[in-house]
Coordinates of C-alpha atoms in Angstrom, one line a residue:
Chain A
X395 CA -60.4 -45.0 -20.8
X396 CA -59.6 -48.6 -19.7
X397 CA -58.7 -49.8 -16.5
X398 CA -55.4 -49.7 -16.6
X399 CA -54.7 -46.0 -17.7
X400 CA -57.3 -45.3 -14.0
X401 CA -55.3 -48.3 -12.0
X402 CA -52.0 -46.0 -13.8
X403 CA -53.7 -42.5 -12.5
X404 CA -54.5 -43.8 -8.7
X405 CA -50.8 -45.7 -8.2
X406 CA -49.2 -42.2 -9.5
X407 CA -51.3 -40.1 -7.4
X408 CA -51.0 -42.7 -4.0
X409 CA -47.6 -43.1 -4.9
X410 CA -46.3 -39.9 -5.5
X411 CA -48.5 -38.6 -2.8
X412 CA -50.5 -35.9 -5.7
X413 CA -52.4 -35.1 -3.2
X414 CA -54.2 -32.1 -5.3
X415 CA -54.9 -34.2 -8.2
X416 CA -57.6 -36.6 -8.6
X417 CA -57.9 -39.0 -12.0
X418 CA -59.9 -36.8 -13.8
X419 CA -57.3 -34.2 -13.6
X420 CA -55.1 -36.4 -15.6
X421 CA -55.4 -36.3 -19.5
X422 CA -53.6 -39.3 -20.7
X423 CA -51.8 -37.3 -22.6
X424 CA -50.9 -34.8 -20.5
X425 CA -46.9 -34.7 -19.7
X426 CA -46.4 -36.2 -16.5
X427 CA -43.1 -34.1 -16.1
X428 CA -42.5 -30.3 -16.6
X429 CA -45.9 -28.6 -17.3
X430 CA -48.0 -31.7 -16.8
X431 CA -48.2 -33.1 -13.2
X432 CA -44.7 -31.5 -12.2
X433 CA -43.3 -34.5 -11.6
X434 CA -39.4 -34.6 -10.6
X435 CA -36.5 -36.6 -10.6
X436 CA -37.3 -39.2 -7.5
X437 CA -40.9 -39.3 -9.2
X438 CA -38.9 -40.6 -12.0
X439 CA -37.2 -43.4 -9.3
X440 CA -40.5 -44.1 -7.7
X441 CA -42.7 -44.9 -11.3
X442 CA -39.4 -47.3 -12.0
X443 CA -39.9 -48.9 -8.9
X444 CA -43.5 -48.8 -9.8
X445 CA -43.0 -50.8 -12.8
X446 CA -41.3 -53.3 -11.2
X447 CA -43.2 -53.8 -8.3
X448 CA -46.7 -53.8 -9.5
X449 CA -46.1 -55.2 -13.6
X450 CA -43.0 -57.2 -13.3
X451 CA -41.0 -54.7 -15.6
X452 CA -37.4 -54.4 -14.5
X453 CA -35.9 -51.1 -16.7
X454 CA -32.5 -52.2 -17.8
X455 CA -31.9 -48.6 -19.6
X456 CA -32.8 -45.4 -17.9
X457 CA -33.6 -43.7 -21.3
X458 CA -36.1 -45.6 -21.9
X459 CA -38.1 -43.6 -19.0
X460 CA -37.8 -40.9 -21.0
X461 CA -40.1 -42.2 -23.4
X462 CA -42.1 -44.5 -21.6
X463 CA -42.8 -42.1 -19.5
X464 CA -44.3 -38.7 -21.1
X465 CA -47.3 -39.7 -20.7
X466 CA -50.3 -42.3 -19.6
X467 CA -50.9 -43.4 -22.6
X468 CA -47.3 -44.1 -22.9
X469 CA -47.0 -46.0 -19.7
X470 CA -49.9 -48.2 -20.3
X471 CA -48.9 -49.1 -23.9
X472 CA -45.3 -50.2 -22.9
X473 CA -47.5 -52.1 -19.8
X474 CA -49.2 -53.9 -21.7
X475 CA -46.7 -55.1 -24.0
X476 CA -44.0 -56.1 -21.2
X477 CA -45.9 -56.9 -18.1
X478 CA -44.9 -60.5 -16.5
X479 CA -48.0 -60.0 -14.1
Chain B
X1280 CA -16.5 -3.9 19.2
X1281 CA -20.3 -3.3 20.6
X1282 CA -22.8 -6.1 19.8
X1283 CA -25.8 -4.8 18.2
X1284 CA -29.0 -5.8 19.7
X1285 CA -31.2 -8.9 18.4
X1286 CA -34.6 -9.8 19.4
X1287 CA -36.5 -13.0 19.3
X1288 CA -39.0 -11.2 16.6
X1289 CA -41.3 -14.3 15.9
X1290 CA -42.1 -18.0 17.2
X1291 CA -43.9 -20.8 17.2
X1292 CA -44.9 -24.5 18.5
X1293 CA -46.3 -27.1 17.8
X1294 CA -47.1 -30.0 19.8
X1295 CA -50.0 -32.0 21.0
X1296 CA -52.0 -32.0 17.8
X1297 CA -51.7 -27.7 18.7
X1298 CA -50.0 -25.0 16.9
X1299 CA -48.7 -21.9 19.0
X1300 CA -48.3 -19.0 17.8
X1301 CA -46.5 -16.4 20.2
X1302 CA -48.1 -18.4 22.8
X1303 CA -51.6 -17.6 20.9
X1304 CA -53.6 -20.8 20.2
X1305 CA -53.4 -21.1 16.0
X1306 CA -54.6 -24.5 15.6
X1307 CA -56.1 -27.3 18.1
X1308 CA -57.2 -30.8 16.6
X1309 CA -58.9 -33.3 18.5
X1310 CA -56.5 -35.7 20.6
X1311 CA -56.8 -38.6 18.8
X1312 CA -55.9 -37.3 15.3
X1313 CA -53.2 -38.9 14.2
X1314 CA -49.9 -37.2 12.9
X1315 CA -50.5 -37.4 9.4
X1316 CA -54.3 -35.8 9.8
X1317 CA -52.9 -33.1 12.1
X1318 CA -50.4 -32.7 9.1
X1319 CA -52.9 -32.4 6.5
X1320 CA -55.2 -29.6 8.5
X1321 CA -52.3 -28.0 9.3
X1322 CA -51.4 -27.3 6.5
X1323 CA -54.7 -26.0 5.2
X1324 CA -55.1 -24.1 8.3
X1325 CA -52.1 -22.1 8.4
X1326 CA -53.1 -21.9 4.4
X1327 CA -49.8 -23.2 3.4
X1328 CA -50.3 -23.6 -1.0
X1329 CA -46.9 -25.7 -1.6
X1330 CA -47.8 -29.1 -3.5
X1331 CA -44.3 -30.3 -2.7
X1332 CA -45.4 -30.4 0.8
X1333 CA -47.4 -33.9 0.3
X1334 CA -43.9 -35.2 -0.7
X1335 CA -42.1 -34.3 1.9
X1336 CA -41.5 -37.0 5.1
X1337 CA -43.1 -36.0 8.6
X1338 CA -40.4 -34.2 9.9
X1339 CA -39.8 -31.8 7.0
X1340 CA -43.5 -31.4 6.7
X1341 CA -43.5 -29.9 10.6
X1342 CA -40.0 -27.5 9.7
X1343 CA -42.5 -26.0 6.7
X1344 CA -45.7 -25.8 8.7
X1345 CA -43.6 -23.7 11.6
X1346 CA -41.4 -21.6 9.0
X1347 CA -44.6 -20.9 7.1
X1348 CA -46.1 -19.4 10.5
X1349 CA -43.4 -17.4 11.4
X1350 CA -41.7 -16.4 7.6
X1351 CA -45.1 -15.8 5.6
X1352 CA -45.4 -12.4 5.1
X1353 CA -42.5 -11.3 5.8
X1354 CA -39.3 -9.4 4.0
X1355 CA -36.7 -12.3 4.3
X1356 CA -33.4 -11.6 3.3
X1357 CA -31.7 -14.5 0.8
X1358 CA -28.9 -14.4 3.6
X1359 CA -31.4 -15.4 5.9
X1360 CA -29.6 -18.5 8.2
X1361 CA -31.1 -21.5 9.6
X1362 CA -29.9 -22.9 12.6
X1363 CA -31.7 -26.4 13.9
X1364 CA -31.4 -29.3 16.1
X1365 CA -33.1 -32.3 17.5
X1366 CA -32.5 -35.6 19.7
X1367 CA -34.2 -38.3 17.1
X1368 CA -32.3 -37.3 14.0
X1369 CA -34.6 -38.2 11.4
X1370 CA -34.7 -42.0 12.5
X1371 CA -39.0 -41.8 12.0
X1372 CA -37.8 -42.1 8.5
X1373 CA -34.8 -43.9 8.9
X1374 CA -36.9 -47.2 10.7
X1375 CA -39.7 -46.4 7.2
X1376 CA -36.5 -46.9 5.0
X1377 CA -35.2 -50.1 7.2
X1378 CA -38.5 -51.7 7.3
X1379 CA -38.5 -51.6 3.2
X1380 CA -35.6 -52.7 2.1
X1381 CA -37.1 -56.8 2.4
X1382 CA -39.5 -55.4 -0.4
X1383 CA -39.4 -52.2 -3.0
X1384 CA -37.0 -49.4 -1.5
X1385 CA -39.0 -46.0 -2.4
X1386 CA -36.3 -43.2 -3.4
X1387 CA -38.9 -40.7 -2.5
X1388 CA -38.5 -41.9 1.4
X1389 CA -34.9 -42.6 1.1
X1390 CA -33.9 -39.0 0.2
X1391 CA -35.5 -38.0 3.6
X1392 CA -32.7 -40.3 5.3
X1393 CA -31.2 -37.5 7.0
X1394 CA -32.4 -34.7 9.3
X1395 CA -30.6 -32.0 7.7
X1396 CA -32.7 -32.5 4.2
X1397 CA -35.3 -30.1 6.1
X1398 CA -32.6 -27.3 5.3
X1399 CA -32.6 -27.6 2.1
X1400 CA -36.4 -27.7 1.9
X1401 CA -37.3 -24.7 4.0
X1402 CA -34.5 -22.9 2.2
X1403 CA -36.1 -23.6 -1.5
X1404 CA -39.2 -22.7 0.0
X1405 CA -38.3 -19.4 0.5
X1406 CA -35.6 -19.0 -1.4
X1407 CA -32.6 -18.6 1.2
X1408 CA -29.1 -18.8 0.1
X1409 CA -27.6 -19.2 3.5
X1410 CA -25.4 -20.1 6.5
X1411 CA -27.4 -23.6 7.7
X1412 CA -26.3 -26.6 10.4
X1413 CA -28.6 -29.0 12.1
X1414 CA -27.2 -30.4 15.5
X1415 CA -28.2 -33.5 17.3
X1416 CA -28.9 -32.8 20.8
X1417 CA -30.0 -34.7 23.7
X1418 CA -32.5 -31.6 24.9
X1419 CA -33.2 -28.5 23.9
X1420 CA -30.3 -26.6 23.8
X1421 CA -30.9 -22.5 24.3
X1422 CA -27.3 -21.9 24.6
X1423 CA -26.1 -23.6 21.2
X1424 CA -28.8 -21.9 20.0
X1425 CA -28.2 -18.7 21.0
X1426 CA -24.7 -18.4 20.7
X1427 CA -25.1 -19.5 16.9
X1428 CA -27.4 -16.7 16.1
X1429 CA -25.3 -14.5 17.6
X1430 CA -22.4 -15.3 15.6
X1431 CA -24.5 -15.2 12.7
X1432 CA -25.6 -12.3 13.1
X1433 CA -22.6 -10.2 14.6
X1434 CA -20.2 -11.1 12.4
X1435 CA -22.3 -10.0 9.5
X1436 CA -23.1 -13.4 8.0
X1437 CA -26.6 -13.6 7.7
X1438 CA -29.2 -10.5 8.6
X1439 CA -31.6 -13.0 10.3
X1440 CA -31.6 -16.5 11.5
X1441 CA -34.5 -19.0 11.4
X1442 CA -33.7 -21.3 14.9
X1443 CA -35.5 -24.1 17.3
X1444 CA -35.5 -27.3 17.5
X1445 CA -37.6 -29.8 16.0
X1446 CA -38.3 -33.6 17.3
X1447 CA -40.1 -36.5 16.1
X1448 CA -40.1 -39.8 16.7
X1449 CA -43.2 -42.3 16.6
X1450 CA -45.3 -39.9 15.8
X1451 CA -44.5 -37.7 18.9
X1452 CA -43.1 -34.4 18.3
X1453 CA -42.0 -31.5 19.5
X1454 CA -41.5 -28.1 17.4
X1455 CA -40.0 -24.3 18.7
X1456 CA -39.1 -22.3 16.2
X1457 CA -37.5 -18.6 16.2
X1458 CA -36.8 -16.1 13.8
X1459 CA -33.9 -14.0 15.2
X1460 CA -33.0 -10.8 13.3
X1461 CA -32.9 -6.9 15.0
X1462 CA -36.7 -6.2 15.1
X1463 CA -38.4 -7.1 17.8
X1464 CA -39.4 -6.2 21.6
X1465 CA -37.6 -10.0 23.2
X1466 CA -34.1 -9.8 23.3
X1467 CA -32.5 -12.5 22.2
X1468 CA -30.8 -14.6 25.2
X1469 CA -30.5 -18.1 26.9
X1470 CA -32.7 -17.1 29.0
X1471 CA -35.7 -16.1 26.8
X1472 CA -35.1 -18.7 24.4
X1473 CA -35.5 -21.7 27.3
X1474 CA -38.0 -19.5 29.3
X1475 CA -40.5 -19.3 25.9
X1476 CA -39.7 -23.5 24.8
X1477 CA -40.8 -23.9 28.6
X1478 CA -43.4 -21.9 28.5
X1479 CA -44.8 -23.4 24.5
X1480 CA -44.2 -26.9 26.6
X1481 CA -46.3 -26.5 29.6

């Protein structure tokens, strides 16, 4: 696991406040929504902000989420290819 | 047509890092803990298991923490009402929402924008499908209160009511919470309802 899929885990948990999960209770290929972490629709809001905020992302198409989201190994691919910082 | 009686049946307070339960100490943390520690042992104390809670803003985490005290274990009714007030609105997270929007607005805190969001929250936690309003008052206010649940409930509406008030601002609050319904040994009345928020606030 590299750093970013653990710097991915601990901004999910602090900012979706996960308070029952710690990194090591996140697979990255666990769903994040539905059976995985649970996560609902503001979650879905809060990792876009997320994106933005910490990577430099800015999602233009909300379907993308869908995808970019199901998981951490996802996340950190589509990072890593579109991150401005 | 003769009013059938309703009792206070159940209540609760919380204030000044305590928890009240029919004026029985539940829970009393040191002084200095802040709000959001008092939050976090509250809510294993009571042994509230509700993940969502962590999600929720301050003042909808102190609505669960009381309704948990005074619902859990008990038969509610879906038509079970919900009738609350306070003086602050829910400006704790209103100024949290203000002070972001320079920077990255979180939706999570916006949706907590309003005060009457704790409706909805204690009714999905229990599952009520029900009569709800949420006043803004200046004080405590046993008469609006009380003449609610007795509508509520005489008219056929709803079989119990969930009512109090519940303040917060700065990190000061100031939680009563009732359930009303036609169990119980304190009749419900203006009276009783300011004598026990008196009483929870001495």
């Amino acid at each position: 696991m590299n750093d970013l899929h653990t710097e991915l885990k601990l901004s999910i948990i602090e900012q979706l406040n996960l308070e029952e999960f710690s990194v090591e209770d996140i697979d990255n290929n666990d769903p994040l929504f539905g059976d995985g972490l649970g996560l609902d629709s503001i979650d879905a809001l809060e990792l876009i902000v997320l994106l933005e905020k910490d990577y430099g992302i800015k999602l233009t198409d909300p379907d993308q989420g869908k995808e970019i989201f199901s998981s951490i190994n996802q996340m950190a691919s589509f990072i890593e290819a579109h991150r401005t910082k | 047509m003769s009013r059938e009686s309703v009792y206070i049946t159940d209540f609760v307070s919380l204030k000044n890092n305590q928890i009240k339960h029919q004026q029985k100490l539940l829970y009393k943390a040191d002084s200095f803990l802040e709000l959001k520690s008092f939050l976090k042992e509250s809510y294993k104390v009571i042994g509230l298991n509700y993940p969502k809670f962590h999600k929720m803003d301050d003042l909808c985490k102190l609505g669960l923490l009381a309704s948990e005290v005074i619902l859990k274990e008990k038969e509610l009714k879906t038509d079970t009402a919900i009738v609350l007030s306070n003086a602050s609105s829910s400006l704790q997270t209103d100024y949290k929402h203000q002070n972001s929007l320079q920077q990255h607005v979180s939706p999570a805190v916006f949706v907590y924008t309003l005060p009457n969001i704790i409706l909805g929250e204690i009714s999905i936690k229990y599952s009520l499908k029900s009569e709800n309003v949420f006043f803004i008052e200046e004080t405590f206010n046993a008469k609006l209160l009380n003449d609610y649940a007795q509508v509520l409930l005489q008219s056929g509406k709803a079989s119990s009511v969930v009512c109090g008030w519940i303040n917060l601002i700065n990190d000061e609050y100031d939680v009563f919470l009732c359930l009303i319904s036609r169990k119980g040994e304190i009749p419900l009345s203006v009276e009783n309802l300011e004598q026990l928020y008196l009483f929870e606030n001495e």
